[in-house]
Tab-separated table of C-alpha atoms and ligand atoms in Angstrom:
chain	number	residue	atom	x	y	z
A	6	MET	CA	13.081	-7.388	22.509
A	7	MET	CA	12.004	-10.988	22.041
A	8	SER	CA	8.364	-11.507	22.964
A	9	SER	CA	5.907	-14.416	23.080
A	10	LYS	CA	2.305	-13.720	23.081
A	11	TYR	CA	-0.868	-15.709	22.785
A	12	SER	CA	-4.152	-14.236	21.816
A	13	LYS	CA	-7.497	-15.231	20.583
A	14	VAL	CA	-7.251	-12.817	17.735
A	15	LEU	CA	-3.741	-12.223	16.207
A	16	ILE	CA	-3.569	-9.406	13.643
A	17	LEU	CA	-0.627	-8.861	11.255
A	18	GLY	CA	-0.444	-5.277	9.923
A	19	SER	CA	-1.281	-1.889	11.086
A	20	GLY	CA	-2.982	-0.076	8.255
A	21	PRO	CA	-6.688	0.914	8.241
A	22	ALA	CA	-7.686	-2.853	7.955
A	23	GLY	CA	-5.506	-4.099	10.885
A	24	LEU	CA	-6.316	-1.245	13.187
A	25	THR	CA	-10.042	-1.474	12.582
A	26	ALA	CA	-9.921	-5.211	13.120
A	27	SER	CA	-8.177	-4.721	16.458
A	28	ILE	CA	-10.677	-1.966	17.471
A	29	TYR	CA	-13.534	-4.390	16.859
A	30	ALA	CA	-11.696	-7.434	18.395
A	31	ALA	CA	-10.828	-5.494	21.499
A	32	ARG	CA	-14.293	-4.129	21.845
A	33	ALA	CA	-15.515	-7.805	21.706
A	34	ASN	CA	-13.165	-8.595	24.717
A	35	LEU	CA	-11.020	-10.669	22.674
A	36	HIS	CA	-7.821	-9.025	23.682
A	37	PRO	CA	-6.142	-8.871	20.276
A	38	VAL	CA	-2.396	-8.666	19.663
A	39	LEU	CA	-1.480	-6.618	16.664
A	40	VAL	CA	1.971	-7.162	15.119
A	41	HIS	CA	3.238	-4.217	12.883
A	42	GLY	CA	6.483	-3.957	10.949
A	43	LEU	CA	8.609	-0.935	10.309
A	44	GLN	CA	6.003	1.164	8.725
A	45	PRO	CA	3.238	1.385	11.431
A	46	GLY	CA	0.190	2.833	9.868
A	47	GLY	CA	0.994	1.495	6.298
A	48	GLN	CA	0.619	3.172	3.002
A	49	MET	CA	-1.562	6.016	4.597
A	50	THR	CA	1.526	7.285	6.302
A	51	ILE	CA	3.020	8.177	2.926
A	52	THR	CA	0.007	9.977	1.840
A	53	THR	CA	-0.774	13.750	2.463
A	54	ASP	CA	-4.295	15.124	1.916
A	55	VAL	CA	-7.066	12.668	2.613
A	56	GLU	CA	-10.379	14.012	1.425
A	57	ASN	CA	-12.426	10.945	1.173
A	58	TYR	CA	-12.327	9.369	4.392
A	59	PRO	CA	-15.824	9.824	5.799
A	60	GLY	CA	-16.237	11.779	8.940
A	61	PHE	CA	-14.070	14.627	8.324
A	62	ALA	CA	-15.330	17.737	6.474
A	63	ASP	CA	-12.009	19.277	6.352
A	64	VAL	CA	-8.934	17.820	4.618
A	65	VAL	CA	-6.957	15.508	6.932
A	66	GLN	CA	-3.439	14.193	6.724
A	67	GLY	CA	-2.831	10.380	6.172
A	68	PRO	CA	-0.285	10.057	9.083
A	69	TRP	CA	-2.535	11.990	11.331
A	70	LEU	CA	-5.479	9.835	10.513
A	71	MET	CA	-3.441	6.729	11.188
A	72	GLU	CA	-2.245	7.953	14.445
A	73	GLN	CA	-5.871	8.673	15.533
A	74	MET	CA	-6.865	5.017	14.618
A	75	LYS	CA	-3.871	3.637	16.439
A	76	ARG	CA	-4.647	5.535	19.497
A	77	GLN	CA	-8.231	4.341	19.374
A	78	ALA	CA	-7.034	0.749	18.949
A	79	THR	CA	-4.661	1.161	22.024
A	80	ALA	CA	-7.434	2.874	24.047
A	81	VAL	CA	-9.729	0.027	23.679
A	82	GLY	CA	-7.171	-2.583	24.641
A	83	THR	CA	-5.197	-3.729	21.661
A	84	ASP	CA	-1.680	-5.004	22.577
A	85	MET	CA	0.692	-3.563	19.784
A	86	VAL	CA	4.022	-5.315	19.175
A	87	THR	CA	6.671	-4.189	16.749
A	88	ASP	CA	8.244	-7.275	15.012
A	89	ILE	CA	8.718	-8.518	11.403
A	90	ILE	CA	7.048	-11.918	10.936
A	91	THR	CA	9.249	-14.245	8.903
A	92	GLU	CA	7.625	-17.532	9.402
A	93	VAL	CA	4.157	-18.800	9.863
A	94	ASP	CA	2.797	-22.186	10.629
A	95	PHE	CA	-0.990	-22.733	9.943
A	96	THR	CA	-0.884	-26.489	10.334
A	97	GLN	CA	-1.264	-26.237	14.074
A	98	ARG	CA	-3.801	-24.547	16.395
A	99	PRO	CA	-3.354	-22.163	17.697
A	100	PHE	CA	-1.632	-20.673	14.628
A	101	VAL	CA	1.975	-19.691	15.035
A	102	CYS	CA	3.934	-16.772	13.600
A	103	VAL	CA	7.569	-16.207	14.336
A	104	GLY	CA	9.134	-12.796	14.168
A	105	ASP	CA	12.707	-11.872	13.301
A	106	SER	CA	13.264	-10.813	16.973
A	107	GLY	CA	12.706	-14.493	17.860
A	108	GLY	CA	9.357	-13.693	19.177
A	109	HIS	CA	6.610	-16.403	18.863
A	110	TYR	CA	2.898	-15.109	18.485
A	111	GLN	CA	0.161	-17.621	18.792
A	112	GLY	CA	-3.392	-16.814	17.678
A	113	GLU	CA	-6.527	-18.908	17.848
A	114	SER	CA	-7.603	-16.865	14.969
A	115	LEU	CA	-5.325	-14.770	12.588
A	116	VAL	CA	-6.154	-11.604	10.605
A	117	ILE	CA	-3.911	-10.871	7.861
A	118	THR	CA	-3.623	-7.177	6.848
A	119	THR	CA	-0.140	-6.790	5.674
A	120	GLY	CA	-1.128	-4.381	2.726
A	121	ALA	CA	0.608	-3.817	-0.445
A	122	GLN	CA	3.639	-1.826	-1.663
A	123	ALA	CA	4.761	0.325	-4.639
A	124	ARG	CA	5.724	-1.411	-7.789
A	125	TRP	CA	8.929	-0.479	-9.717
A	126	LEU	CA	9.598	-0.217	-13.499
A	127	GLY	CA	12.275	-2.937	-13.275
A	128	LEU	CA	14.918	-0.887	-14.774
A	129	GLU	CA	18.643	-1.196	-13.852
A	130	SER	CA	18.972	2.471	-13.958
A	131	GLU	CA	15.979	2.899	-11.770
A	132	GLU	CA	17.623	0.980	-9.047
A	133	ARG	CA	20.788	2.845	-9.394
A	134	TYR	CA	19.265	6.125	-8.989
A	135	GLN	CA	16.889	5.247	-6.153
A	136	GLY	CA	17.350	7.818	-3.458
A	137	PHE	CA	19.457	9.922	-5.809
A	138	GLY	CA	16.372	11.225	-7.904
A	139	VAL	CA	14.223	8.275	-8.373
A	140	SER	CA	11.495	7.821	-5.810
A	141	ALA	CA	8.203	6.058	-5.376
A	142	CYS	CA	6.933	8.722	-2.832
A	143	ALA	CA	6.468	12.143	-3.624
A	144	THR	CA	5.215	13.011	-0.142
A	145	CYS	CA	8.607	11.770	1.171
A	146	ASP	CA	10.856	13.367	-1.322
A	147	GLY	CA	9.030	15.991	-3.243
A	148	PHE	CA	10.571	18.739	-1.007
A	149	PHE	CA	13.907	17.928	-2.427
A	150	PHE	CA	12.732	19.148	-6.014
A	151	ARG	CA	11.953	22.820	-5.163
A	152	GLY	CA	12.120	24.938	-8.404
A	153	LYS	CA	13.183	21.711	-10.357
A	154	THR	CA	11.703	19.663	-13.228
A	155	VAL	CA	10.338	16.192	-12.317
A	156	ALA	CA	8.414	13.543	-14.040
A	157	VAL	CA	5.890	11.036	-12.685
A	158	VAL	CA	5.150	7.720	-14.646
A	159	GLY	CA	1.672	6.170	-14.289
A	160	GLY	CA	-1.908	6.825	-15.152
A	161	GLY	CA	-3.776	5.988	-12.081
A	162	ASN	CA	-5.046	8.027	-9.043
A	163	THR	CA	-1.606	7.749	-7.393
A	164	ALA	CA	0.326	9.071	-10.359
A	165	VAL	CA	-2.192	11.979	-10.790
A	166	GLU	CA	-2.118	12.829	-6.999
A	167	GLU	CA	1.688	12.624	-6.872
A	168	ALA	CA	1.969	14.940	-9.944
A	169	LEU	CA	-0.384	17.524	-8.414
A	170	PHE	CA	1.496	17.227	-5.030
A	171	LEU	CA	4.835	17.835	-6.824
A	172	THR	CA	3.552	21.135	-8.303
A	173	ASN	CA	3.896	22.524	-4.766
A	174	PHE	CA	7.591	22.249	-5.205
A	175	ALA	CA	8.667	21.653	-8.810
A	176	SER	CA	8.557	24.355	-11.495
A	177	LYS	CA	7.578	21.690	-14.139
A	178	VAL	CA	5.881	18.311	-13.864
A	179	TRP	CA	5.762	15.796	-16.627
A	180	LEU	CA	3.278	12.977	-16.393
A	181	ILE	CA	4.335	9.984	-18.582
A	182	HIS	CA	1.677	7.541	-19.356
A	183	ARG	CA	1.930	4.434	-21.636
A	184	ARG	CA	-1.589	5.033	-22.946
A	185	ASP	CA	-3.742	7.832	-24.451
A	186	GLU	CA	-6.178	8.105	-21.315
A	187	LEU	CA	-5.663	8.125	-17.649
A	188	ARG	CA	-7.479	5.537	-15.404
A	189	ALA	CA	-7.381	8.098	-12.484
A	190	GLU	CA	-10.750	9.555	-11.222
A	191	LYS	CA	-12.261	12.332	-13.324
A	192	MET	CA	-12.070	14.845	-10.659
A	193	LEU	CA	-8.414	14.304	-10.294
A	194	GLN	CA	-7.928	14.449	-14.090
A	195	ASP	CA	-9.737	17.747	-14.144
A	196	ARG	CA	-7.289	19.127	-11.499
A	197	LEU	CA	-4.438	17.822	-13.347
A	198	PHE	CA	-5.323	19.185	-16.713
A	199	ALA	CA	-6.111	22.519	-15.124
A	200	ASN	CA	-2.733	22.813	-13.642
A	201	ASP	CA	-0.229	24.896	-15.783
A	202	LYS	CA	2.795	23.401	-14.261
A	203	VAL	CA	1.842	19.836	-15.505
A	204	GLU	CA	2.195	18.504	-18.948
A	205	VAL	CA	1.191	14.861	-20.044
A	206	ILE	CA	3.283	12.784	-22.340
A	207	TRP	CA	0.919	10.240	-23.745
A	208	ASN	CA	1.693	6.841	-25.209
A	209	HIS	CA	5.404	6.596	-23.923
A	210	ARG	CA	7.221	4.257	-21.840
A	211	VAL	CA	10.207	4.916	-19.730
A	212	GLU	CA	13.072	3.107	-21.259
A	213	GLU	CA	16.005	4.347	-19.327
A	214	ILE	CA	16.678	6.827	-16.516
A	215	LEU	CA	19.673	9.051	-17.536
A	216	GLY	CA	22.092	10.612	-15.146
A	217	GLY	CA	25.611	11.156	-14.026
A	218	THR	CA	27.846	9.195	-11.632
A	219	ASP	CA	29.718	11.909	-10.014
A	220	PRO	CA	27.697	13.394	-8.529
A	221	LYS	CA	25.082	10.724	-8.780
A	222	VAL	CA	22.164	12.599	-10.023
A	223	VAL	CA	19.181	12.137	-12.562
A	224	THR	CA	19.344	14.313	-15.522
A	225	GLY	CA	16.648	13.047	-17.714
A	226	VAL	CA	14.512	10.083	-18.828
A	227	GLN	CA	14.696	8.196	-22.143
A	228	LEU	CA	11.091	7.591	-23.598
A	229	ARG	CA	9.895	5.298	-26.370
A	230	ASN	CA	6.664	5.970	-28.139
A	231	ILE	CA	4.623	2.758	-27.930
A	232	HIS	CA	3.222	3.232	-31.492
A	233	ASP	CA	6.220	4.190	-33.587
A	234	GLY	CA	9.062	3.289	-31.337
A	235	VAL	CA	10.654	6.759	-31.861
A	236	MET	CA	12.910	7.568	-28.722
A	237	ARG	CA	13.045	11.029	-27.079
A	238	ASN	CA	14.963	12.272	-24.100
A	239	VAL	CA	13.273	14.628	-21.627
A	240	PRO	CA	15.490	16.408	-19.231
A	241	VAL	CA	14.275	16.012	-15.549
A	242	ASP	CA	15.911	16.188	-12.179
A	243	GLY	CA	13.825	13.422	-10.733
A	244	LEU	CA	11.474	10.621	-11.586
A	245	PHE	CA	8.558	9.608	-9.419
A	246	VAL	CA	7.338	5.987	-10.115
A	247	ALA	CA	3.570	5.600	-9.456
A	248	ILE	CA	2.590	2.443	-11.320
A	249	GLY	CA	0.728	0.435	-8.856
A	250	HIS	CA	1.207	-1.942	-6.021
A	251	THR	CA	2.170	-5.393	-5.228
A	252	PRO	CA	0.506	-7.192	-2.119
A	253	ASN	CA	2.794	-8.155	0.862
A	254	THR	CA	2.142	-11.796	0.854
A	255	SER	CA	5.236	-13.649	-0.028
A	256	LEU	CA	5.251	-14.874	3.670
A	257	PHE	CA	2.085	-16.629	2.954
A	258	ARG	CA	2.998	-18.352	-0.344
A	259	GLY	CA	2.259	-22.125	-0.172
A	260	HIS	CA	0.237	-21.656	3.113
A	261	LEU	CA	-2.806	-19.858	1.672
A	262	GLU	CA	-4.427	-19.783	-1.787
A	263	MET	CA	-3.733	-16.614	-3.696
A	264	ASP	CA	-4.406	-15.423	-7.276
A	265	GLN	CA	-1.676	-15.052	-9.915
A	266	GLU	CA	-0.679	-11.526	-8.631
A	267	GLY	CA	-0.306	-12.809	-5.123
A	268	TYR	CA	-3.541	-11.307	-3.678
A	269	ILE	CA	-4.860	-13.546	-1.024
A	270	ASN	CA	-8.053	-15.271	-2.003
A	271	THR	CA	-11.182	-14.593	0.137
A	272	GLU	CA	-14.527	-16.087	-0.208
A	273	SER	CA	-16.942	-13.673	-1.908
A	274	GLY	CA	-18.608	-11.220	0.558
A	275	SER	CA	-16.196	-12.460	3.236
A	276	THR	CA	-12.698	-12.252	4.705
A	277	ARG	CA	-12.411	-16.055	5.085
A	278	THR	CA	-9.203	-17.412	3.338
A	279	SER	CA	-8.560	-21.041	2.373
A	280	ILE	CA	-7.704	-21.962	5.927
A	281	SER	CA	-10.646	-21.902	8.564
A	282	GLY	CA	-9.723	-19.309	11.177
A	283	VAL	CA	-7.417	-17.290	8.870
A	284	PHE	CA	-8.899	-14.118	7.669
A	285	ALA	CA	-7.558	-11.464	5.238
A	286	ALA	CA	-8.610	-7.980	4.794
A	287	GLY	CA	-7.537	-4.766	3.159
A	288	ASP	CA	-5.156	-4.317	0.291
A	289	VAL	CA	-3.623	-7.745	0.806
A	290	GLN	CA	-6.866	-9.291	-0.736
A	291	ASP	CA	-8.360	-6.347	-2.546
A	292	LYS	CA	-6.865	-5.262	-5.869
A	293	ILE	CA	-10.107	-3.462	-6.963
A	294	TYR	CA	-11.199	-0.826	-4.474
A	295	ARG	CA	-7.987	-0.447	-2.383
A	296	GLN	CA	-9.145	2.519	-0.488
A	297	ALA	CA	-8.504	3.286	3.242
A	298	VAL	CA	-12.350	3.244	4.007
A	299	THR	CA	-12.782	-0.230	2.130
A	300	ALA	CA	-9.713	-1.494	4.002
A	301	ALA	CA	-11.213	-0.260	7.199
A	302	GLY	CA	-14.509	-1.949	6.368
A	303	SER	CA	-13.034	-5.289	5.393
A	304	GLY	CA	-10.809	-5.171	8.747
A	305	CYS	CA	-14.247	-4.751	10.662
A	306	MET	CA	-15.641	-7.650	8.778
A	307	ALA	CA	-12.549	-9.746	9.535
A	308	ALA	CA	-12.881	-8.991	13.328
A	309	LEU	CA	-16.597	-9.885	13.247
A	310	GLU	CA	-15.864	-13.183	11.332
A	311	ALA	CA	-13.052	-14.092	13.657
A	312	GLU	CA	-15.386	-13.641	16.707
A	313	LYS	CA	-18.003	-15.828	15.038
A	314	TYR	CA	-15.386	-18.388	14.205
A	315	LEU	CA	-14.089	-18.549	17.841
A	316	ALA	CA	-17.668	-18.649	19.264
A	317	SER	CA	-18.795	-21.549	16.975
A	318	ARG	CA	-15.659	-23.397	17.576
A	319	ASP	CA	-15.917	-23.142	21.325
A	320	SER	CA	-19.491	-24.139	21.386
A	321	ALA	CA	-18.597	-27.233	19.188
A	322	GLN	CA	-15.770	-28.179	21.577
A	323	ALA	CA	-18.194	-27.709	24.441
A	324	ALA	CA	-20.623	-30.124	22.928
A	325	GLU	CA	-18.001	-32.883	22.346
B	23	LIG	P1	-3.330	1.650	-10.558
B	23	LIG	O1	-3.147	0.216	-10.643
B	23	LIG	O2	-4.687	2.353	-10.418
B	23	LIG	O3	-2.690	2.369	-11.772
B	23	LIG	C1	-1.271	2.011	-12.210
B	23	LIG	C2	-0.948	2.885	-13.276
B	23	LIG	O4	0.466	2.703	-13.764
B	23	LIG	C3	-1.887	2.725	-14.617
B	23	LIG	O5	-2.167	3.878	-15.117
B	23	LIG	C4	-1.000	1.728	-15.279
B	23	LIG	O6	-1.025	2.010	-16.827
B	23	LIG	C5	0.412	2.137	-15.075
B	23	LIG	N1	1.441	1.157	-15.088
B	23	LIG	C6	1.436	-0.044	-14.573
B	23	LIG	N2	2.583	-0.633	-14.810
B	23	LIG	C7	3.376	0.109	-15.537
B	23	LIG	C8	4.576	-0.012	-16.191
B	23	LIG	N3	5.202	-1.115	-15.961
B	23	LIG	N4	5.103	0.898	-16.913
B	23	LIG	C9	4.263	2.038	-17.173
B	23	LIG	N5	3.022	2.239	-16.557
B	23	LIG	C10	2.504	1.452	-15.740
B	23	LIG	O7	-2.468	2.128	-9.326
B	23	LIG	P2	-2.547	3.315	-8.357
B	23	LIG	O8	-1.569	3.151	-7.367
B	23	LIG	O9	-2.629	4.645	-9.028
B	23	LIG	O10	-3.845	3.228	-7.523
B	23	LIG	C11	-4.253	1.877	-6.819
B	23	LIG	C12	-5.442	1.915	-6.189
B	23	LIG	O11	-5.613	2.985	-5.228
B	23	LIG	C13	-6.602	2.497	-7.217
B	23	LIG	O12	-7.776	1.613	-6.927
B	23	LIG	C14	-6.833	3.777	-6.902
B	23	LIG	O13	-8.184	4.241	-7.182
B	23	LIG	C15	-6.697	3.856	-5.477
B	23	LIG	N6	-6.076	5.204	-4.918
B	23	LIG	C16	-7.026	6.144	-4.472
B	23	LIG	C17	-6.612	7.291	-4.075
B	23	LIG	C18	-7.748	8.272	-3.575
B	23	LIG	O14	-8.733	7.871	-3.710
B	23	LIG	N7	-7.357	9.358	-3.205
B	23	LIG	C19	-5.247	7.649	-4.108
B	23	LIG	C20	-4.382	6.711	-4.755
B	23	LIG	C21	-4.779	5.537	-5.139
B	23	LIG	P3	-2.469	1.487	-17.537
B	23	LIG	O15	-3.491	2.513	-17.199
B	23	LIG	O16	-2.092	1.414	-19.008
B	23	LIG	O17	-2.921	0.131	-16.998
């Protein structure tokens, strides 16, 4: 349903950054409006075990944690709206965001927490088999590979976590990495190397995903050794791509300053962007830490900075 909303603090995105910003803004009596898209809760909703979010001695599930944050945000007075913002106008005050429902959202200040999304290898065969054995989410699709052989590509925390998660279903998990060392945390690496179901293929790139057309299934991956160029085929039933993320910032291109990779530039030690009154928090501006807890922390900063911005703007207007 089309809606038009005005708020002192308009928040885009509903991951840990957006929800924390909304909790702080609501508790400051700023009556925030939070607009979220089709994946409320963001990347955490496609995570399983969360062991590093402070406050929980026992393992919690990502979707559960986000549900708790959402309930807290709503309980303190956040107005949550589902819409996909397709246009922004930062040249006028209040700022205007337009949704694909036709909804207009005005904000005296704006907090952008639109996060990031999984990156793909860019192979034509990868696209062809997406949903037919190629996936970027072990949590979502691991179940389909019970007793089968799968491969994960990547060498970061995500790749290692996905490989370990897949051992719950698959009989064999290959981890394919383009270098000879992983960038994942040591603790995760230790767990990976200790797991009998996992075998790492070092120094190889995925050149092609092999499979049939009728039925459309993955049957293997073609790999190239990065040192000698020698090709080898590894039979697998599925491939999980876990090679990092791209920030969801295309909407803000030309409106806000960004770095080469599309992350929104914020001032050091702040969530302030290149436009006064527009703040950015979480993965959309952070390519270094990218943790739920750091996203939540920067969401808190954004709300406090928005509050300060509104107060100083109001007192400046009153003095005129
Ligand atoms: P990262 O950027 O950390 O790692 C991406 C991996 O993919 C790297 O090993 C990289 O190789 C490899 N890669 C990138 N592009 C390609 C390509 N085209 N072909 C083959 N391999 C490629 O991403 P992650 O998603 O793993 O993690 C992102 C952030 O989130 C990190 O800060 C991580 O610590 C954090 N995270 C934390 C978790 C936790 O604490 N529980 C869980 C998941 C993520 P190379 O190493 O050679 O660059």
